Coordinates of C-alpha atoms and ligand atoms in Angstrom, one line a residue:
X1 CA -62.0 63.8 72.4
X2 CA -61.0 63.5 76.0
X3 CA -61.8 59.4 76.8
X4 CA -61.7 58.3 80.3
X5 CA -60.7 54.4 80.3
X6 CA -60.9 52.5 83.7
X7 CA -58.7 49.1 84.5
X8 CA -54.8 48.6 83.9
X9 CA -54.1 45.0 82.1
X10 CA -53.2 44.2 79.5
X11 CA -57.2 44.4 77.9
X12 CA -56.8 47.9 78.6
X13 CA -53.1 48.6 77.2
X14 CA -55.5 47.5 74.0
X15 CA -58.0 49.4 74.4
X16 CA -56.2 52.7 75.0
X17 CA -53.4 51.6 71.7
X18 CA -57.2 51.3 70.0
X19 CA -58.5 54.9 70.8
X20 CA -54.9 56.2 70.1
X21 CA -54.7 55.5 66.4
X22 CA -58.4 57.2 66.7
X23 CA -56.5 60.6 68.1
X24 CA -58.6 60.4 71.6
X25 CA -56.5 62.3 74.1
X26 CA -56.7 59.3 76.9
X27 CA -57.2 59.6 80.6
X28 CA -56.4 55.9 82.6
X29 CA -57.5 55.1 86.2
X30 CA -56.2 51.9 87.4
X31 CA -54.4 50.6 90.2
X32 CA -51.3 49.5 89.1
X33 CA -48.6 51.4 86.8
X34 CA -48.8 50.2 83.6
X35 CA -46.2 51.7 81.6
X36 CA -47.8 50.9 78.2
X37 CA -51.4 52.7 79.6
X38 CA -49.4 55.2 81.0
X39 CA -47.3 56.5 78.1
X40 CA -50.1 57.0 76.3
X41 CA -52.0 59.0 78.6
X42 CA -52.2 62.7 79.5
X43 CA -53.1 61.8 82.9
X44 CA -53.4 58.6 85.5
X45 CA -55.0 58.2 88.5
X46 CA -53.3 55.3 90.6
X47 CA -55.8 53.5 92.9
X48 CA -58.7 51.0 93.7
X49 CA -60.9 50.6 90.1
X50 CA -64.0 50.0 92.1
X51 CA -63.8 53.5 93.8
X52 CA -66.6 54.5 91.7
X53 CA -67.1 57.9 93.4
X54 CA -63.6 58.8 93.0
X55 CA -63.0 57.8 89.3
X56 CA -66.3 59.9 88.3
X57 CA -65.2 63.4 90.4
X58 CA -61.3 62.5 88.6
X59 CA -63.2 61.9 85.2
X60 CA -65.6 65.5 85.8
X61 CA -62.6 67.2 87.4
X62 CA -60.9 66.0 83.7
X63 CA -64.0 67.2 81.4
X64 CA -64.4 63.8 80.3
X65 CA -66.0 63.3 77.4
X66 CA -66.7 59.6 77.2
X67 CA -65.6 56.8 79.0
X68 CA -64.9 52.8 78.4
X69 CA -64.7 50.5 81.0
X70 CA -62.5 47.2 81.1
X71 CA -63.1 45.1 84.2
X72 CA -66.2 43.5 85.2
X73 CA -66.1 45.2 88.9
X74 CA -66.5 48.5 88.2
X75 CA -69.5 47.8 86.1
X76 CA -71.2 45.6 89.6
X77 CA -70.4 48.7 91.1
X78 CA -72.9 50.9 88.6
X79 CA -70.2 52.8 87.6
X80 CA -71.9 53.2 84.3
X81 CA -74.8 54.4 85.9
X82 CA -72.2 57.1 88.1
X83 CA -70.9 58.3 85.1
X84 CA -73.7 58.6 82.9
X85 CA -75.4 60.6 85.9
X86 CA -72.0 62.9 85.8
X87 CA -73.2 63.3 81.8
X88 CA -70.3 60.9 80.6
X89 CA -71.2 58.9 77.8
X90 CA -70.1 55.3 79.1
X91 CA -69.1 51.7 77.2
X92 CA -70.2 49.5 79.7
X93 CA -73.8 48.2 81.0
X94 CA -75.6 49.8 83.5
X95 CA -75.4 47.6 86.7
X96 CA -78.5 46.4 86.5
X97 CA -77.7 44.8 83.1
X98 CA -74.3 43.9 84.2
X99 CA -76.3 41.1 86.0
X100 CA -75.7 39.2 82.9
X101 CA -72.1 38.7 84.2
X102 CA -72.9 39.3 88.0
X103 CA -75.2 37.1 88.8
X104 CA -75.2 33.2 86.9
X105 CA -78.7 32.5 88.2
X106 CA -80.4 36.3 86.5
X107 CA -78.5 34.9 82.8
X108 CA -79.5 31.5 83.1
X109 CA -83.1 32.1 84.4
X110 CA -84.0 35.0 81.8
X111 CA -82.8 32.8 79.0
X112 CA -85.0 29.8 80.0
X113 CA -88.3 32.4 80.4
X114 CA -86.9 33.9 76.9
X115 CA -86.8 30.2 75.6
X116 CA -82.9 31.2 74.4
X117 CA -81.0 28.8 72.7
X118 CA -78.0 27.6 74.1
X119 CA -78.8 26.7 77.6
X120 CA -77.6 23.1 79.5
X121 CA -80.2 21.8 82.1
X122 CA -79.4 23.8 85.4
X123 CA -80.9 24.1 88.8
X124 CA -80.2 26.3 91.8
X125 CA -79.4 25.2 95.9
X126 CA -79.4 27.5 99.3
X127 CA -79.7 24.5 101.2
X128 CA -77.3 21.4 101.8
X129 CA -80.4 19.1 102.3
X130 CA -82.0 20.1 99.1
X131 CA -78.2 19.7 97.5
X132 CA -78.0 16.5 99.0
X133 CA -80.9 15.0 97.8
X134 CA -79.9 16.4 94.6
X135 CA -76.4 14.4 94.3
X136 CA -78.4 11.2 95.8
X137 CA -80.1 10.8 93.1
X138 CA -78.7 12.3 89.7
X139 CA -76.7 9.9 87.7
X140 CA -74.5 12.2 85.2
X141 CA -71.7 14.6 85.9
X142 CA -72.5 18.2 86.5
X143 CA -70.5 21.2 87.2
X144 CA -70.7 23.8 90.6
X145 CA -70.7 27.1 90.3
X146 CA -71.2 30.0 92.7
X147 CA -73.5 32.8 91.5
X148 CA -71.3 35.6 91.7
X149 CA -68.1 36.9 90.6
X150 CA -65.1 34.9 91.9
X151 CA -62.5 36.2 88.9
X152 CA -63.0 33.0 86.5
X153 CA -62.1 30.7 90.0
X154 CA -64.9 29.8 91.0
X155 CA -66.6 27.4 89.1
X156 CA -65.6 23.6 89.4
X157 CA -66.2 20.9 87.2
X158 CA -66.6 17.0 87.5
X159 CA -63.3 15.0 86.1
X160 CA -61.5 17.9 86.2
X161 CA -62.0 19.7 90.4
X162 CA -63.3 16.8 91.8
X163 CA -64.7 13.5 91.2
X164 CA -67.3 12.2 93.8
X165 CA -70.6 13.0 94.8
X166 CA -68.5 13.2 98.6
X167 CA -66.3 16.0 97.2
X168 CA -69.4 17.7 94.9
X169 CA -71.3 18.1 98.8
X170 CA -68.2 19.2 100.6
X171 CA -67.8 22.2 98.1
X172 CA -71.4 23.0 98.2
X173 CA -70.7 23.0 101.8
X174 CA -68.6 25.4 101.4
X175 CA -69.8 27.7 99.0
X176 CA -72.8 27.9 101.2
X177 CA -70.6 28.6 104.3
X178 CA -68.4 30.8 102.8
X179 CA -70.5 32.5 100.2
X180 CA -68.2 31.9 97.5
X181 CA -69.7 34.5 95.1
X182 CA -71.2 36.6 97.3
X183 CA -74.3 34.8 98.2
X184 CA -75.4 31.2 100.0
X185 CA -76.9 30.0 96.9
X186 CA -75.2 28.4 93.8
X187 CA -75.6 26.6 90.3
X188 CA -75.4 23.2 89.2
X189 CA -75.1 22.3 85.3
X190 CA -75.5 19.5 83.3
X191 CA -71.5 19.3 82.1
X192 CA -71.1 20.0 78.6
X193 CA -68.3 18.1 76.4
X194 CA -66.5 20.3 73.5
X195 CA -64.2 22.7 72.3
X196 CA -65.1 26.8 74.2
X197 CA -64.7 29.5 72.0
X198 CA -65.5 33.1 73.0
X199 CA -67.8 35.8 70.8
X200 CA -67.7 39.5 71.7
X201 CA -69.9 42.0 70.2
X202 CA -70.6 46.1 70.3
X203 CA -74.0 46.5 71.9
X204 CA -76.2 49.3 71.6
X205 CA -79.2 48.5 73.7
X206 CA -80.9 47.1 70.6
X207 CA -78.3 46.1 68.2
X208 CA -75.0 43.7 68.4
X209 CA -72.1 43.9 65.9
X210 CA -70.2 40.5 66.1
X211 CA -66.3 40.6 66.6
X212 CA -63.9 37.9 64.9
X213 CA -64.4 34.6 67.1
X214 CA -61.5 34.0 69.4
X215 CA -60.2 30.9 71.6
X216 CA -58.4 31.5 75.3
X217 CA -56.6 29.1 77.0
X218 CA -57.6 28.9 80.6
X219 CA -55.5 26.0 82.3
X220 CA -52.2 27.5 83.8
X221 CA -49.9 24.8 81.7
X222 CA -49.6 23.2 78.1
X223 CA -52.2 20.8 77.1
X224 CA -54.5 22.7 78.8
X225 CA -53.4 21.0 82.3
X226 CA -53.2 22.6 85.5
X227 CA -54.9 25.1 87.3
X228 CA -57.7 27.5 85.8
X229 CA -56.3 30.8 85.5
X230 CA -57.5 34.3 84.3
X231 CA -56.4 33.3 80.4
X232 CA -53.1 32.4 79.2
X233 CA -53.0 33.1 76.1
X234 CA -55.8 32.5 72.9
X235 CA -55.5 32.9 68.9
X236 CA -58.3 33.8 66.1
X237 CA -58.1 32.8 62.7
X238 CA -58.0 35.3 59.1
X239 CA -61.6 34.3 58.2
X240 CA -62.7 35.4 62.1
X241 CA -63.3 32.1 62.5
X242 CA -61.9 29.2 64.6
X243 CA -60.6 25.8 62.3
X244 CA -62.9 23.6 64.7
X245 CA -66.2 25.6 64.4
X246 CA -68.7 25.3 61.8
X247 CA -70.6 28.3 59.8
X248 CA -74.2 27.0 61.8
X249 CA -72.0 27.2 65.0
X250 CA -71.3 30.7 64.9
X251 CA -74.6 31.4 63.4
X252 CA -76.2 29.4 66.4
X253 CA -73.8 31.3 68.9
X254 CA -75.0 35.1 67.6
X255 CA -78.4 33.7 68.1
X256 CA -78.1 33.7 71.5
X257 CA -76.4 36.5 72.2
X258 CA -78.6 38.6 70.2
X259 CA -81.6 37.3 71.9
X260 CA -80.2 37.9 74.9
X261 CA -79.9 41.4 74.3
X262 CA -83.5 41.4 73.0
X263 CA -85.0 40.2 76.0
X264 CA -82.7 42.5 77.6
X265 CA -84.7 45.3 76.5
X266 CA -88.1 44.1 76.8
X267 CA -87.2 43.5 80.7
X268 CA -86.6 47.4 80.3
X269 CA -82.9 46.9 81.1
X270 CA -81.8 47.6 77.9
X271 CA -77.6 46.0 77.7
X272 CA -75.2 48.6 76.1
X273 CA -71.3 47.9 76.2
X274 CA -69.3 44.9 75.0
X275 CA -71.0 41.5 75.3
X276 CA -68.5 38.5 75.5
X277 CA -70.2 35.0 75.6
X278 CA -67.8 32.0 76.5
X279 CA -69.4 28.8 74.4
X280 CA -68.8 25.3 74.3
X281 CA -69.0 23.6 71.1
X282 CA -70.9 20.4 71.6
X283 CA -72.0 18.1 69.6
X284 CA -75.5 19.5 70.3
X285 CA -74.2 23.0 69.0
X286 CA -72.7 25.7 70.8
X287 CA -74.2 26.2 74.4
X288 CA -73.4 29.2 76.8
X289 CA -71.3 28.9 79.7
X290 CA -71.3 32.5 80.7
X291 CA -71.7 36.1 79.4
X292 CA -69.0 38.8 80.3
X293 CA -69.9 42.4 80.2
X294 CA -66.9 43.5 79.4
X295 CA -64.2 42.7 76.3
X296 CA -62.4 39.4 77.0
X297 CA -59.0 39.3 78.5
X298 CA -57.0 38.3 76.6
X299 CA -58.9 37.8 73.7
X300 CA -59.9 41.8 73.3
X301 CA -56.1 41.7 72.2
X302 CA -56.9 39.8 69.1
X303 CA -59.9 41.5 67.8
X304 CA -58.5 45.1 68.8
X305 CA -55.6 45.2 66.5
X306 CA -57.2 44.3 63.9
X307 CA -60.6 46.5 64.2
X308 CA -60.3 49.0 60.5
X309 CA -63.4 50.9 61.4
X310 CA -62.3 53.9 63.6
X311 CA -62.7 52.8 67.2
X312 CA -63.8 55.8 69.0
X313 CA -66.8 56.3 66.6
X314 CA -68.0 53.1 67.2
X315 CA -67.5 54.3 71.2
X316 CA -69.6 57.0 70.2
X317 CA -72.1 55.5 68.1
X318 CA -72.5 52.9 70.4
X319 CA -73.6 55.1 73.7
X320 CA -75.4 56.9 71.1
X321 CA -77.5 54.2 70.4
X322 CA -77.2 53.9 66.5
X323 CA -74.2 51.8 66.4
X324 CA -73.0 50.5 62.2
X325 CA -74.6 47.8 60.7
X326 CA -70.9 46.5 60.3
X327 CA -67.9 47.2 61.6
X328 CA -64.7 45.6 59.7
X329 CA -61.8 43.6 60.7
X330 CA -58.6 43.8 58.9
X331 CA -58.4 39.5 57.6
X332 CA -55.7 38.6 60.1
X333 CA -55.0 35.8 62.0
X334 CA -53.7 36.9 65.3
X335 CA -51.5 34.7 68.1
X336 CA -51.3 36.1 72.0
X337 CA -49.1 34.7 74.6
X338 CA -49.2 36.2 77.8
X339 CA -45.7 36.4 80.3
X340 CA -47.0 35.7 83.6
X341 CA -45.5 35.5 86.7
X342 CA -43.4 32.0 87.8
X343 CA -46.2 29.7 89.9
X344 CA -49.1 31.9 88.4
X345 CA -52.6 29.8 88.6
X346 CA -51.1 28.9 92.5
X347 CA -48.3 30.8 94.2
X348 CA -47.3 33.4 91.7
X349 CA -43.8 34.7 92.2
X350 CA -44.6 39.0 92.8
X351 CA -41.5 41.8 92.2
X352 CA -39.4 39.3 89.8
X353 CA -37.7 42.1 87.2
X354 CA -38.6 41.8 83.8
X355 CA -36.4 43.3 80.6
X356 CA -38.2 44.0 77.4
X357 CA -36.6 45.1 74.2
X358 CA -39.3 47.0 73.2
X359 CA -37.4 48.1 70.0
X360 CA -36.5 44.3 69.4
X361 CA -40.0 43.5 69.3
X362 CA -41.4 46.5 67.2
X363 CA -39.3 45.3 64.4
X364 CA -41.1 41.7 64.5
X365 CA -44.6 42.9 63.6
X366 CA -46.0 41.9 67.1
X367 CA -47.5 44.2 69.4
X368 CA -47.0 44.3 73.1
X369 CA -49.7 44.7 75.8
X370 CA -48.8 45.4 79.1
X371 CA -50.6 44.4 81.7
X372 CA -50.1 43.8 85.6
X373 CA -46.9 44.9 86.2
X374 CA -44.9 47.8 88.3
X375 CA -42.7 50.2 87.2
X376 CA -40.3 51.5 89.6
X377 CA -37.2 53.3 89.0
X378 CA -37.2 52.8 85.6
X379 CA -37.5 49.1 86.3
X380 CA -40.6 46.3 85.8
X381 CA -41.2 44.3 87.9
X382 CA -43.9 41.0 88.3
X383 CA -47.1 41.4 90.3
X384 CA -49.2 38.3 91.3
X385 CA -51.1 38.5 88.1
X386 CA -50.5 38.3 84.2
X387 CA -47.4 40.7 83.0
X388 CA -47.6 41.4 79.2
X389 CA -48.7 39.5 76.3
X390 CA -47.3 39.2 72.9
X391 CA -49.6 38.8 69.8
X392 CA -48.0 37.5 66.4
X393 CA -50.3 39.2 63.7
X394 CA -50.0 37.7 60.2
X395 CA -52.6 36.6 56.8
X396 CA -52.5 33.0 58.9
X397 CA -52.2 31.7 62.0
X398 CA -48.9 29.4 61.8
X399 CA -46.8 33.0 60.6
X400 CA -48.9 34.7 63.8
X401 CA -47.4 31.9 66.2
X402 CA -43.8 32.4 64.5
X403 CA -44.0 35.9 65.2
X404 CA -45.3 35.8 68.3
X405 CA -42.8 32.9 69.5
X406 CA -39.6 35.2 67.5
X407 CA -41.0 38.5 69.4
X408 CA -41.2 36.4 73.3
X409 CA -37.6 36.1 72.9
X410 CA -36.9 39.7 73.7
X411 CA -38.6 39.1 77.0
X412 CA -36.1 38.3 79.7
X413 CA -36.3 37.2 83.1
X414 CA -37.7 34.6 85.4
X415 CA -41.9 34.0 83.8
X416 CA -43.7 31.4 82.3
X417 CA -45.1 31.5 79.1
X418 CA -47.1 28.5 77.5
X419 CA -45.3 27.9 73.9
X420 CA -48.4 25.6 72.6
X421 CA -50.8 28.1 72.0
X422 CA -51.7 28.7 68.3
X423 CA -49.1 25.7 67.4
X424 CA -50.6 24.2 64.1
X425 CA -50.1 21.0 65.5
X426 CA -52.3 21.7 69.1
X427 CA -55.2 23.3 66.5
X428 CA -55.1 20.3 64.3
X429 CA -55.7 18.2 67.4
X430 CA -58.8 20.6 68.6
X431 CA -60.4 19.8 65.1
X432 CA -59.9 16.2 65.3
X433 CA -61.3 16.2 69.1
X434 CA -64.4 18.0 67.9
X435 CA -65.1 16.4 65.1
X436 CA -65.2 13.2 67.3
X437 CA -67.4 15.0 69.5
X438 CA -69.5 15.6 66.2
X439 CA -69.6 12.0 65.3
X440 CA -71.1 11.0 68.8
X441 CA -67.3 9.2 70.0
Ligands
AMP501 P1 -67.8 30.1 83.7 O1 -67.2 31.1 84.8 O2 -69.2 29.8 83.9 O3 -67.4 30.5 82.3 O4 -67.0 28.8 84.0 C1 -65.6 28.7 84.0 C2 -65.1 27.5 83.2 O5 -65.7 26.3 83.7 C3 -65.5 27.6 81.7 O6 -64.6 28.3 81.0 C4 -65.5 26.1 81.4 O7 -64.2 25.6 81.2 C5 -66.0 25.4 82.7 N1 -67.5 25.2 82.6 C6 -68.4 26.1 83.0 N2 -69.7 25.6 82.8 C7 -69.5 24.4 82.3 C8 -70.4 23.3 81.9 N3 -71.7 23.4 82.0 N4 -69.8 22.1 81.5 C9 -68.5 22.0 81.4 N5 -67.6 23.0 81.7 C10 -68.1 24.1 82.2
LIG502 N1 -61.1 35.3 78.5 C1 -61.4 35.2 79.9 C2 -62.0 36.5 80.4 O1 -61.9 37.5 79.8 O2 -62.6 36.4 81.5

């Protein structure tokens, strides 16, 4: 089957080594050379992802015969709905439904009518003076966040962005001003303490098919310090669970995503695609931050490998609308480190070369994703954003982190990697800190 799949990270590296083993002869539009996309395509198409127009004439001109999208800005750009008019069966929401990503106030807001579990106490501001009156008065710590996409940088959060009510109405100042997001109108939360974890599923329209659970790492630097970035990096465990959640947690979490999707389709906007919901675990149980409408990057990485059920028929099945009951998961723990530029999360260092033994790192069990870099003259080189992850894949996470760490050491060059993740001394900690959370210290 010829499958059109849009986006060139490392996500998509995954997603195309996914429909591979299936046999799907693959077709890649994204807008940088990925040599790990491109070697396993019959064709590419080099250029801007969110060129919907384009994409769906390259796709007809191609006889496409289903496509799977991997970044959340094609989907606001209804390329779904583009490509379903062209006849092509499409993994990914229609962008109407893609509002569950696209716009923070349409999630939160449908899940309080929907009484949804899961949701902190929010309100919304298009006005300074209301805003002001607002932070006057309130007496907790809350968290900003601009309505729209911002690519994971927009949101900031008391004790960690900014810590006065002087700084809170400077950046609603400025989101207002600017239109951080898109629009003059943001979000304020209650701030929620825990550990986040992140849950994709298949979605049909109707039905949702859970993925093992997964946790990213968004801070640029180890012990989760520094700047917020895109994802450095996140681990899942052999039981698809993580060590610090509880049975009732990820019970809770599916819960909410499944209503979601319910009330999804009695709005009439049924949600069909991947549904990825970033959770906290609080002591109160897990809450949502946000959906994604999309697989997670980098945590599609971890689930991907590992899928046993053939991954094009659940493509299939899914636009279909009759996806499986079940879908299996080989019982892996899996650990993925991503190589990212020197200064990434501020002033990331672009067109550094990078050597990978390929071979080197065959032989080590781990697989290699690559994601935004260049190829040029037989050379890679670094873009501004993440270059390739490793993930270590093994029947427990401490042998996934060796193999990951034993397989990073055929990377060479000038990057930044962060060592800590999936160290069983840093997981130990996050079950300690949340069962402290648990207890109410
Ligand atoms: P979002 O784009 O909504 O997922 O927010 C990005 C990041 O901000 C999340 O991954 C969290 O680390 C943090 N965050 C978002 N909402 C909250 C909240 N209500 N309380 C604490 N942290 C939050
Ligand atoms: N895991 C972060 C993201 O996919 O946005």
């Amino acid at each position: 089957m010829k499958v059109l799949v849009v986006g060139g990270g490392g996500r998509e590296h995954a997603i195309v080594e996914a429909l591979h083993r299936s046999q799907a002869d693959v077709y890649a539009a994204m807008s940088n050379q990925n040599p790990g996309i491109r070697r396993r395509s019959k064709d590419v198409v080099l250029g801007d992802v969110t060129d919907v127009e384009r994409i769906v004439s390259w796709g007809k001109g191609h006889g496409i015969e289903l496509a799977v999208i991997g970044p959340e800005a094609p989907l606001e750009k209804g390329i779904t709905d583009a490509l379903e008019a062209a006849a092509i069966p499409t993994v990914g929401p229609s962008r109407e439904a893609a509002q569950l990503e696209t716009n923070k106030e349409f999630t939160r807001t449908l899940m309080r009518e929907h009484q949804i579990p899961g949701v902190p106490p929010f309100w919304a501001f298009d006005n300074l003076a209301g805003f002001e009156e607002f932070v006057n008065d309130s007496d907790f710590e809350f968290v900003i966040k601009p309505l729209g996409l911002t690519g994971g940088k927009g949101v900031r959060v008391w004790g960690d962005h900014f810590s006065s009510k002087a700084e809170a109405l400077a950046y609603g100042r400025e989101i207002l001003d600017k239109k951080i997001g898109g629009v003059a109108r943001f979000l304020i939360e209650e701030k929620l303490v825990g550990e986040e974890f992140s849950l994709q599923a298949f979605c049909d329209g109707r039905a949702l098919v859970p993925m093992p659970l997964a946790q990213d790492h968004k801070r640029a630097y180890e012990g989760d310090k520094g700047p917020n970035t895109g994802g450095m990096g996140s681990y899942s465990d052999a039981d698809h669970r993580l060590p610090f959640l509880t049975k009732e947690d990820f019970d809770h979490a599916l819960e909410t995503m499944t209503k979601t999707v319910e009330a999804m389709a009695a709005r009439g906007t049924p949600f069909k695609g991947i549904l990825y919901g970033g959770f906290m675990a609080t002591k109160d149980g897990p809450m949502l931050l946000e959906y994604n409408v999309r697989f997670a990057d980098p945590e599609s990485m971890n689930v991907l490998p590992i899928l046993e059920t053939d991954f094009l028929e659940v493509c299939s099945r899914l636009t279909a609308g009759n996806l499986p009951s079940g879908v299996s998961f080989a019982r892996k723990a899996t650990v993925c480190k991503y190589i990212v530029p020197m200064g990434y999360g501020s002033h990331p260092k672009a067109g550094e070369q990078l050597k990978v033994d390929e071979e080197s790192i065959r032989r080590t069990g781990a697989k290699l994703n690559y994601a935004s870099v260049d190829e040029r003259g037989g050379h890679l080189y670094t873009t501004s954003s993440r270059s390739l992850a490793i993930v270590g894949i093994a029947s427990n996470l401490a042998d996934a982190e060796s193999i990951s760490e034993e397989a990073l050491a055929f990377v060479s060059g000038s990057f930044y990697a962060r060592r800590d993740i999936g160290k069983p001394e840093v997981i130990q900690r996050k079950v300690e800190r949340m069962r402290k959370i648990r207890e109410g210290h």
